[in-house]
Amino acid sequence: MQVLLWKGLNTEAQESALSRPNALSQIDVSEILQAVRANGDTALRDYTRRFDGVELGDIRVPVADLKTAWDSLCQEDQAALKTAKANIETFHKAQMPKTISVTTMSGVICSREPRALDSAGLYVPGGTAPLVSTLMMLALPAKIAGVKKCVITTPPQKNGKIATPLLAAAYLCDVDEVYKIGGAQAIAALAYGTQTIPKTVKIFGPGNAYVAAAKAQVSMEMGGPAIDLPAGPSEVMVLADDQANPVFVAADMLAQAEHDTLAQVICVCRSQSFADKIQDELTQQQAQLSRRDITQKALAHARILIVENTDTMIDITNTYAPEHLIVQIENSESILADIQNAGSVFLGQWTPESVGDYASGTNHTLPTFGAARAYSGIVLESFMKYISVQSLTRAGLETLGPVVERLALMEGLDAHKNAVSLRLFNIAGSQS
């Protein structure tokens, strides 16, 4: 882990301190995409055998297995899932858009009508950790939005089955299409469709570098699916003053580091003494973790940046645009208005990132790799689109028509002008 004094760095060194690994640019999954497009389920079975070491029977999980999985959970686990579901639903239901109708001028009415997507492909990682939370963060907003067809793909375990908590969560979220496919081949199936897995119009969900590369590539094809967000390794930035609790700061850093060896972990603090406390805590807490082999590798490229004031913290945040921003400074709410670029913000010492990851109600599918400069995380509208509508009365066209004729002439588009002129001529003839 690097500890850097920010004011002692030149511009180039500061940019380097906030750089991210460019993992996706070196990954080519075109062969996988083409094979699945051409050979469908056969290719899916071949790649699952090759990459996961699993000989697939049925690709789709029997619907009855979902309820069986739910019934097998203990009451405490069921209660935890129900609480998370209730909070996620409450927050996302509040986002439901309404129809907008405006009279822009007399006789001219313009409207915007929300519509749910026809289908959504939901990719749920299930390799080193079966992400029940991701399934809920995707399936519940899709259902609330009114998406008619939700299709879940998730990689099988070595025994060829899907982890019980994932199937239980699918049952709780009322999604019955679950397929035992992971990796770039799953994205190809959702993009093109196979004999078993239906094609979807938009693909959601995080994954490894191969999944991210596949999503990026299929979304650039003509007629290809839309995707939720540009993706990179998961990341956190923690802002901490000397009054922050180093135990909490270190715990939040490790919570991010255990995701992936490429996870990006940065702490911006105010003093060397606090940086030392964080490092001591990281060492002590990491020794107790079951995934410390992953956290050790992630922390090897983590950074602690020491700055002189809160304004510099804000500048660094907006430059880096973190996926997760944890603010552990006095009066943390006071800087919120100045934070322009962040996927999700966690204010105050009693708000660990974990609550947003699981059950506060906000969505944990967030922009990474600096995409928070231009993208939001998943919201209800991610599963929706809008149709614009205009309706003119005869009097409205008489008023607006001449304006449109002039604009069409300015662009040299005669047919556009004629579509108006012929109607105005018809109106004039009926009045004579």
Short mmCIF file of C-alpha atoms in Angstrom, two decimals:
data_model
loop_
_atom_site.label_atom_id
_atom_site.label_comp_id
_atom_site.label_asym_id
_atom_site.label_seq_id
_atom_site.Cartn_x
_atom_site.Cartn_y
_atom_site.Cartn_z
CA MET A 1 0.00 0.00 0.00
CA GLN A 2 1.27 3.43 -0.90
CA VAL A 3 1.02 6.37 1.50
CA LEU A 4 1.40 9.63 -0.41
CA LEU A 5 1.61 13.26 0.72
CA TRP A 6 -0.64 14.94 -1.85
CA LYS A 7 0.93 18.39 -1.84
CA GLY A 8 4.35 16.85 -2.50
CA LEU A 9 3.18 15.28 -5.76
CA ASN A 10 3.45 16.99 -9.12
CA THR A 11 0.54 16.86 -11.56
CA GLU A 12 1.74 13.68 -13.22
CA ALA A 13 2.20 11.92 -9.89
CA GLN A 14 -1.25 13.02 -8.71
CA GLU A 15 -2.80 11.62 -11.87
CA SER A 16 -0.93 8.37 -11.34
CA ALA A 17 -2.16 8.17 -7.73
CA LEU A 18 -5.75 8.31 -9.00
CA SER A 19 -5.27 5.99 -11.96
CA ARG A 20 -7.11 2.72 -12.47
CA PRO A 21 -5.99 -0.52 -14.14
CA ASN A 22 -7.02 -0.66 -17.79
CA ALA A 23 -8.01 -4.30 -17.67
CA LEU A 24 -10.77 -4.32 -20.30
CA SER A 25 -8.70 -3.02 -23.20
CA GLN A 26 -6.67 -6.24 -23.32
CA ILE A 27 -9.61 -8.64 -23.30
CA ASP A 28 -11.15 -9.96 -26.50
CA VAL A 29 -14.26 -12.11 -26.13
CA SER A 30 -15.34 -11.91 -29.77
CA GLU A 31 -14.68 -15.63 -30.34
CA ILE A 32 -17.03 -16.53 -27.48
CA LEU A 33 -19.71 -14.14 -28.71
CA GLN A 34 -19.54 -15.46 -32.25
CA ALA A 35 -19.63 -19.09 -31.12
CA VAL A 36 -22.74 -18.58 -28.98
CA ARG A 37 -24.43 -16.62 -31.74
CA ALA A 38 -23.76 -19.41 -34.23
CA ASN A 39 -24.14 -22.52 -32.07
CA GLY A 40 -26.45 -21.50 -29.23
CA ASP A 41 -26.83 -23.98 -26.39
CA THR A 42 -24.05 -26.21 -27.73
CA ALA A 43 -21.56 -23.38 -27.31
CA LEU A 44 -22.90 -22.60 -23.85
CA ARG A 45 -22.33 -26.19 -22.76
CA ASP A 46 -18.86 -26.26 -24.29
CA TYR A 47 -17.73 -23.06 -22.56
CA THR A 48 -19.27 -24.10 -19.23
CA ARG A 49 -17.32 -27.34 -19.41
CA ARG A 50 -14.15 -25.49 -20.35
CA PHE A 51 -14.29 -22.53 -17.95
CA ASP A 52 -16.35 -23.81 -15.01
CA GLY A 53 -15.47 -27.49 -15.15
CA VAL A 54 -19.17 -28.38 -15.16
CA GLU A 55 -21.04 -30.76 -17.45
CA LEU A 56 -24.46 -29.15 -17.73
CA GLY A 57 -27.69 -31.07 -17.76
CA ASP A 58 -30.64 -28.72 -18.06
CA ILE A 59 -29.53 -25.13 -18.56
CA ARG A 60 -32.65 -23.72 -16.93
CA VAL A 61 -33.24 -24.22 -13.23
CA PRO A 62 -36.61 -25.96 -12.66
CA VAL A 63 -39.14 -23.50 -11.27
CA ALA A 64 -39.96 -25.85 -8.39
CA ASP A 65 -36.33 -25.64 -7.22
CA LEU A 66 -36.77 -21.95 -6.44
CA LYS A 67 -39.46 -22.54 -3.83
CA THR A 68 -37.57 -25.52 -2.47
CA ALA A 69 -34.56 -23.27 -1.97
CA TRP A 70 -36.66 -20.65 -0.20
CA ASP A 71 -38.26 -23.22 2.10
CA SER A 72 -34.81 -24.58 3.00
CA LEU A 73 -33.61 -21.25 4.42
CA CYS A 74 -33.74 -20.69 8.15
CA GLN A 75 -36.21 -18.11 9.44
CA GLU A 76 -33.43 -15.62 10.19
CA ASP A 77 -32.18 -15.70 6.60
CA GLN A 78 -35.71 -15.40 5.23
CA ALA A 79 -36.35 -12.43 7.52
CA ALA A 80 -33.13 -10.70 6.40
CA LEU A 81 -34.05 -11.13 2.73
CA LYS A 82 -37.58 -9.87 3.35
CA THR A 83 -36.29 -6.76 5.13
CA ALA A 84 -33.86 -6.00 2.31
CA LYS A 85 -36.65 -6.55 -0.23
CA ALA A 86 -39.00 -4.19 1.60
CA ASN A 87 -36.40 -1.40 1.79
CA ILE A 88 -35.35 -1.77 -1.84
CA GLU A 89 -38.97 -1.73 -2.95
CA THR A 90 -39.81 1.31 -0.84
CA PHE A 91 -36.96 3.37 -2.28
CA HIS A 92 -37.51 2.33 -5.88
CA LYS A 93 -41.31 2.67 -5.84
CA ALA A 94 -40.79 6.31 -4.87
CA GLN A 95 -38.95 6.77 -8.19
CA MET A 96 -41.93 5.84 -10.39
CA PRO A 97 -42.13 8.46 -13.16
CA LYS A 98 -45.38 10.08 -14.20
CA THR A 99 -46.71 11.13 -17.58
CA ILE A 100 -45.86 14.74 -18.42
CA SER A 101 -48.26 16.75 -20.60
CA VAL A 102 -47.55 20.37 -21.56
CA THR A 103 -49.33 22.84 -23.83
CA THR A 104 -46.33 24.50 -25.49
CA MET A 105 -48.57 26.95 -27.35
CA SER A 106 -52.26 27.18 -28.09
CA GLY A 107 -53.39 24.03 -29.89
CA VAL A 108 -50.05 22.22 -29.43
CA ILE A 109 -49.82 19.54 -26.73
CA CYS A 110 -46.56 17.67 -26.02
CA SER A 111 -46.42 14.66 -23.71
CA ARG A 112 -43.91 12.18 -22.37
CA GLU A 113 -45.16 8.66 -21.60
CA PRO A 114 -43.09 6.18 -19.53
CA ARG A 115 -42.98 2.57 -20.68
CA ALA A 116 -41.31 -0.47 -19.15
CA LEU A 117 -38.75 -2.40 -21.18
CA ASP A 118 -40.09 -5.56 -22.79
CA SER A 119 -37.32 -7.69 -21.32
CA ALA A 120 -34.23 -7.49 -19.14
CA GLY A 121 -31.25 -9.81 -18.85
CA LEU A 122 -29.95 -9.87 -15.29
CA TYR A 123 -26.41 -11.16 -14.83
CA VAL A 124 -25.69 -12.23 -11.25
CA PRO A 125 -22.10 -13.17 -10.28
CA GLY A 126 -21.92 -16.46 -8.44
CA GLY A 127 -18.30 -17.55 -8.57
CA THR A 128 -16.27 -16.68 -5.50
CA ALA A 129 -19.38 -15.20 -3.83
CA PRO A 130 -23.04 -15.83 -4.74
CA LEU A 131 -24.31 -12.25 -4.82
CA VAL A 132 -27.86 -12.53 -3.52
CA SER A 133 -27.87 -8.76 -3.08
CA THR A 134 -27.18 -8.16 -6.77
CA LEU A 135 -30.09 -10.39 -7.78
CA MET A 136 -32.43 -8.35 -5.58
CA MET A 137 -31.00 -5.00 -6.70
CA LEU A 138 -31.76 -5.90 -10.31
CA ALA A 139 -34.90 -8.02 -10.14
CA LEU A 140 -36.92 -5.84 -7.77
CA PRO A 141 -36.64 -2.56 -9.72
CA ALA A 142 -37.33 -4.47 -12.95
CA LYS A 143 -40.51 -5.89 -11.46
CA ILE A 144 -41.62 -2.53 -10.05
CA ALA A 145 -40.99 -0.88 -13.43
CA GLY A 146 -43.25 -3.45 -15.09
CA VAL A 147 -40.70 -5.40 -17.15
CA LYS A 148 -42.63 -8.38 -18.48
CA LYS A 149 -39.72 -10.77 -18.93
CA CYS A 150 -36.81 -10.92 -16.50
CA VAL A 151 -34.11 -13.48 -17.29
CA ILE A 152 -31.40 -14.32 -14.76
CA THR A 153 -28.10 -15.94 -15.70
CA THR A 154 -25.58 -16.95 -13.06
CA PRO A 155 -22.62 -19.36 -13.17
CA PRO A 156 -23.03 -22.84 -11.68
CA GLN A 157 -21.01 -24.12 -8.76
CA LYS A 158 -18.64 -27.04 -9.21
CA ASN A 159 -21.51 -29.43 -8.44
CA GLY A 160 -23.43 -28.01 -11.40
CA LYS A 161 -26.02 -26.31 -9.20
CA ILE A 162 -26.82 -22.71 -8.32
CA ALA A 163 -26.23 -21.61 -4.72
CA THR A 164 -29.38 -22.06 -2.64
CA PRO A 165 -29.55 -18.41 -1.43
CA LEU A 166 -29.59 -17.19 -5.06
CA LEU A 167 -32.49 -19.46 -5.96
CA ALA A 168 -34.31 -18.43 -2.79
CA ALA A 169 -33.86 -14.75 -3.64
CA ALA A 170 -35.19 -15.35 -7.16
CA TYR A 171 -38.28 -16.97 -5.64
CA LEU A 172 -38.77 -14.03 -3.25
CA CYS A 173 -38.44 -11.57 -6.15
CA ASP A 174 -40.92 -13.52 -8.29
CA VAL A 175 -38.48 -14.28 -11.10
CA ASP A 176 -38.78 -17.83 -12.39
CA GLU A 177 -36.35 -17.82 -15.34
CA VAL A 178 -32.93 -18.70 -13.93
CA TYR A 179 -30.21 -20.17 -16.14
CA LYS A 180 -26.99 -21.89 -15.08
CA ILE A 181 -24.64 -19.94 -17.33
CA GLY A 182 -21.93 -17.43 -16.42
CA GLY A 183 -19.15 -15.44 -18.04
CA ALA A 184 -19.02 -13.84 -21.45
CA GLN A 185 -21.06 -16.74 -22.85
CA ALA A 186 -24.00 -15.75 -20.63
CA ILE A 187 -23.88 -12.20 -21.95
CA ALA A 188 -23.85 -13.56 -25.50
CA ALA A 189 -26.91 -15.68 -24.74
CA LEU A 190 -28.80 -12.70 -23.35
CA ALA A 191 -27.76 -10.57 -26.34
CA TYR A 192 -28.53 -13.02 -29.15
CA GLY A 193 -30.78 -15.67 -27.63
CA THR A 194 -30.23 -19.44 -27.88
CA GLN A 195 -32.50 -22.46 -28.14
CA THR A 196 -33.11 -22.19 -24.39
CA ILE A 197 -32.29 -18.65 -23.26
CA PRO A 198 -34.38 -15.80 -24.70
CA LYS A 199 -32.86 -12.68 -26.22
CA THR A 200 -33.28 -9.54 -24.09
CA VAL A 201 -33.32 -5.86 -25.00
CA LYS A 202 -31.08 -4.66 -22.16
CA ILE A 203 -28.47 -6.41 -20.04
CA PHE A 204 -27.78 -5.51 -16.42
CA GLY A 205 -25.38 -6.58 -13.73
CA PRO A 206 -21.73 -6.63 -12.67
CA GLY A 207 -19.19 -9.32 -13.41
CA ASN A 208 -15.54 -10.03 -14.00
CA ALA A 209 -13.46 -8.44 -16.73
CA TYR A 210 -14.71 -10.94 -19.33
CA VAL A 211 -18.35 -10.19 -18.51
CA ALA A 212 -17.69 -6.46 -18.67
CA ALA A 213 -15.89 -6.80 -22.00
CA ALA A 214 -18.72 -8.89 -23.43
CA LYS A 215 -21.33 -6.34 -22.34
CA ALA A 216 -19.36 -3.53 -23.91
CA GLN A 217 -18.90 -5.40 -27.19
CA VAL A 218 -22.49 -6.58 -27.71
CA SER A 219 -23.84 -3.12 -26.88
CA MET A 220 -21.80 -1.61 -29.73
CA GLU A 221 -23.28 -3.94 -32.35
CA MET A 222 -25.99 -2.60 -34.63
CA GLY A 223 -29.28 -3.87 -33.23
CA GLY A 224 -27.52 -5.15 -30.14
CA PRO A 225 -28.85 -4.82 -26.60
CA ALA A 226 -28.44 -1.81 -24.40
CA ILE A 227 -26.43 -2.22 -21.20
CA ASP A 228 -26.78 -0.64 -17.81
CA LEU A 229 -23.34 0.89 -17.18
CA PRO A 230 -19.73 0.88 -18.32
CA ALA A 231 -17.92 -1.46 -15.96
CA GLY A 232 -14.57 -1.83 -14.27
CA PRO A 233 -13.29 -3.23 -10.97
CA SER A 234 -15.30 -2.23 -7.90
CA GLU A 235 -13.93 0.70 -5.91
CA VAL A 236 -14.23 2.79 -2.76
CA MET A 237 -12.87 6.13 -1.63
CA VAL A 238 -12.98 6.97 2.07
CA LEU A 239 -12.65 10.57 3.29
CA ALA A 240 -11.52 10.64 6.91
CA ASP A 241 -10.40 13.44 9.22
CA ASP A 242 -8.45 12.89 12.44
CA GLN A 243 -11.69 12.57 14.41
CA ALA A 244 -12.76 9.52 12.38
CA ASN A 245 -12.59 6.08 13.93
CA PRO A 246 -9.67 4.21 12.26
CA VAL A 247 -11.37 0.90 13.11
CA PHE A 248 -14.37 1.87 10.98
CA VAL A 249 -12.25 3.30 8.17
CA ALA A 250 -10.14 0.15 7.90
CA ALA A 251 -13.25 -2.05 8.02
CA ASP A 252 -14.80 -0.12 5.12
CA MET A 253 -11.61 -0.42 3.09
CA LEU A 254 -11.44 -4.17 3.65
CA ALA A 255 -15.12 -4.58 2.80
CA GLN A 256 -14.30 -3.28 -0.66
CA ALA A 257 -10.99 -5.10 -0.99
CA GLU A 258 -12.59 -8.53 -0.48
CA HIS A 259 -14.58 -8.19 -3.72
CA ASP A 260 -11.73 -8.72 -6.13
CA THR A 261 -7.95 -8.62 -6.36
CA LEU A 262 -8.38 -5.66 -8.74
CA ALA A 263 -10.68 -3.75 -6.36
CA GLN A 264 -9.68 -0.11 -6.00
CA VAL A 265 -9.29 1.14 -2.43
CA ILE A 266 -8.29 4.72 -1.62
CA CYS A 267 -8.40 6.62 1.68
CA VAL A 268 -7.95 10.37 1.78
CA CYS A 269 -7.03 11.53 5.27
CA ARG A 270 -5.50 14.52 7.03
CA SER A 271 -2.34 13.28 8.79
CA GLN A 272 0.46 10.72 8.78
CA SER A 273 -0.49 9.63 12.30
CA PHE A 274 -4.00 8.73 11.14
CA ALA A 275 -2.58 6.93 8.10
CA ASP A 276 -0.44 4.85 10.47
CA LYS A 277 -3.51 3.95 12.55
CA ILE A 278 -5.36 2.81 9.45
CA GLN A 279 -2.51 0.57 8.39
CA ASP A 280 -2.30 -0.99 11.83
CA GLU A 281 -6.04 -1.67 11.78
CA LEU A 282 -5.91 -3.13 8.29
CA THR A 283 -3.27 -5.60 9.40
CA GLN A 284 -5.20 -6.65 12.51
CA GLN A 285 -8.61 -6.96 10.86
CA GLN A 286 -7.36 -8.63 7.71
CA ALA A 287 -5.85 -11.49 9.69
CA GLN A 288 -9.36 -12.52 10.77
CA LEU A 289 -10.94 -12.54 7.30
CA SER A 290 -11.78 -15.67 5.32
CA ARG A 291 -10.96 -13.91 2.02
CA ARG A 292 -7.66 -12.40 3.15
CA ASP A 293 -5.86 -13.87 0.14
CA ILE A 294 -8.01 -11.56 -2.01
CA THR A 295 -7.82 -8.53 0.30
CA GLN A 296 -4.03 -8.76 0.51
CA LYS A 297 -3.69 -8.56 -3.26
CA ALA A 298 -6.21 -5.72 -3.50
CA LEU A 299 -4.52 -3.70 -0.75
CA ALA A 300 -1.14 -4.14 -2.43
CA HIS A 301 -2.20 -1.45 -4.93
CA ALA A 302 -4.35 0.58 -2.50
CA ARG A 303 -3.41 4.17 -1.64
CA ILE A 304 -3.65 6.49 1.35
CA LEU A 305 -3.50 10.13 0.33
CA ILE A 306 -2.65 12.71 3.00
CA VAL A 307 -4.10 16.16 2.32
CA GLU A 308 -4.17 19.47 4.14
CA ASN A 309 -7.85 20.40 4.08
CA THR A 310 -11.39 19.36 3.25
CA ASP A 311 -11.46 21.34 0.00
CA THR A 312 -8.66 19.16 -1.35
CA MET A 313 -10.61 16.06 -0.32
CA ILE A 314 -13.56 17.32 -2.37
CA ASP A 315 -11.37 18.12 -5.38
CA ILE A 316 -9.82 14.64 -5.31
CA THR A 317 -13.26 13.03 -5.02
CA ASN A 318 -14.69 14.90 -7.99
CA THR A 319 -11.61 14.14 -10.06
CA TYR A 320 -11.61 10.43 -9.22
CA ALA A 321 -15.43 9.97 -9.37
CA PRO A 322 -15.57 6.88 -7.12
CA GLU A 323 -18.19 4.17 -7.30
CA HIS A 324 -18.59 4.32 -3.50
CA LEU A 325 -17.73 7.40 -1.43
CA ILE A 326 -17.63 7.05 2.34
CA VAL A 327 -17.46 10.36 4.23
CA GLN A 328 -16.18 10.04 7.80
CA ILE A 329 -15.48 13.63 8.69
CA GLU A 330 -17.13 15.97 11.17
CA ASN A 331 -20.40 17.39 9.82
CA SER A 332 -20.21 15.05 6.85
CA GLU A 333 -23.50 16.38 5.45
CA SER A 334 -21.91 19.81 4.99
CA ILE A 335 -19.89 18.73 1.96
CA LEU A 336 -22.60 16.76 0.16
CA ALA A 337 -23.61 19.68 -2.08
CA ASP A 338 -20.00 19.94 -3.28
CA ILE A 339 -19.78 16.28 -4.29
CA GLN A 340 -20.49 16.20 -8.02
CA ASN A 341 -19.05 12.86 -9.07
CA ALA A 342 -19.81 9.71 -7.07
CA GLY A 343 -21.97 6.65 -7.59
CA SER A 344 -23.28 6.37 -4.03
CA VAL A 345 -22.37 8.36 -0.91
CA PHE A 346 -22.29 7.06 2.67
CA LEU A 347 -22.43 9.88 5.20
CA GLY A 348 -21.13 9.66 8.75
CA GLN A 349 -19.48 7.03 10.90
CA TRP A 350 -22.66 4.97 11.31
CA THR A 351 -23.12 4.43 7.57
CA PRO A 352 -20.85 1.65 6.31
CA GLU A 353 -20.85 0.83 2.62
CA SER A 354 -22.27 -2.59 3.49
CA VAL A 355 -25.71 -1.17 4.27
CA GLY A 356 -26.01 0.16 0.73
CA ASP A 357 -24.65 -3.07 -0.68
CA TYR A 358 -27.42 -5.05 0.96
CA ALA A 359 -30.40 -3.45 2.55
CA SER A 360 -30.67 0.32 3.06
CA GLY A 361 -32.81 0.55 -0.08
CA THR A 362 -30.52 2.34 -2.54
CA ASN A 363 -29.22 0.35 -5.48
CA HIS A 364 -25.71 -1.05 -5.33
CA THR A 365 -25.25 -1.42 -9.10
CA LEU A 366 -23.13 1.67 -9.65
CA PRO A 367 -20.81 3.31 -12.20
CA THR A 368 -17.14 2.37 -11.89
CA PHE A 369 -13.89 3.39 -13.57
CA GLY A 370 -14.74 7.10 -13.36
CA ALA A 371 -18.07 6.67 -15.15
CA ALA A 372 -19.76 8.48 -12.25
CA ARG A 373 -18.73 11.69 -14.01
CA ALA A 374 -21.50 11.03 -16.54
CA TYR A 375 -23.57 8.07 -15.33
CA SER A 376 -25.89 7.36 -12.43
CA GLY A 377 -26.26 4.00 -10.76
CA ILE A 378 -29.23 1.75 -11.45
CA VAL A 379 -32.55 3.46 -10.78
CA LEU A 380 -36.12 2.51 -11.61
CA GLU A 381 -35.90 4.41 -14.89
CA SER A 382 -33.00 2.16 -15.95
CA PHE A 383 -35.70 -0.43 -16.66
CA MET A 384 -37.88 2.05 -18.50
CA LYS A 385 -37.90 4.26 -21.57
CA TYR A 386 -39.99 7.22 -22.65
CA ILE A 387 -42.21 7.84 -25.65
CA SER A 388 -42.73 11.46 -26.67
CA VAL A 389 -46.17 12.39 -28.05
CA GLN A 390 -47.44 15.52 -29.79
CA SER A 391 -50.98 16.38 -30.78
CA LEU A 392 -52.05 19.50 -32.69
CA THR A 393 -55.47 20.92 -33.36
CA ARG A 394 -56.20 22.50 -36.72
CA ALA A 395 -55.77 25.91 -35.16
CA GLY A 396 -52.50 24.77 -33.60
CA LEU A 397 -51.12 23.77 -37.01
CA GLU A 398 -52.25 27.07 -38.50
CA THR A 399 -50.19 28.85 -35.85
CA LEU A 400 -47.12 26.61 -35.78
CA GLY A 401 -47.10 25.46 -39.41
CA PRO A 402 -45.56 28.59 -40.97
CA VAL A 403 -42.70 28.39 -38.43
CA VAL A 404 -41.99 24.80 -39.40
CA GLU A 405 -42.14 25.70 -43.11
CA ARG A 406 -39.50 28.38 -42.66
CA LEU A 407 -37.23 26.07 -40.65
CA ALA A 408 -37.58 23.30 -43.27
CA LEU A 409 -36.62 25.75 -46.02
CA MET A 410 -33.56 26.80 -44.00
CA GLU A 411 -32.45 23.15 -43.99
CA GLY A 412 -33.33 22.58 -47.65
CA LEU A 413 -35.77 19.75 -46.84
CA ASP A 414 -38.68 20.26 -49.24
CA ALA A 415 -40.62 17.16 -48.23
CA HIS A 416 -40.65 18.29 -44.61
CA LYS A 417 -42.10 21.64 -45.71
CA ASN A 418 -44.69 19.98 -47.96
CA ALA A 419 -45.99 17.78 -45.14
CA VAL A 420 -47.05 21.03 -43.46
CA SER A 421 -47.90 23.12 -46.54
CA LEU A 422 -50.35 20.59 -47.98
CA ARG A 423 -52.26 20.52 -44.72
CA LEU A 424 -52.34 24.30 -44.50
CA PHE A 425 -53.54 24.39 -48.12
CA ASN A 426 -56.31 21.93 -47.20
CA ILE A 427 -57.35 24.13 -44.28
CA ALA A 428 -57.39 27.23 -46.48
CA GLY A 429 -59.49 25.45 -49.12
CA SER A 430 -62.06 24.30 -46.60
CA GLN A 431 -62.46 27.85 -45.34
CA SER A 432 -63.00 29.43 -48.78
#
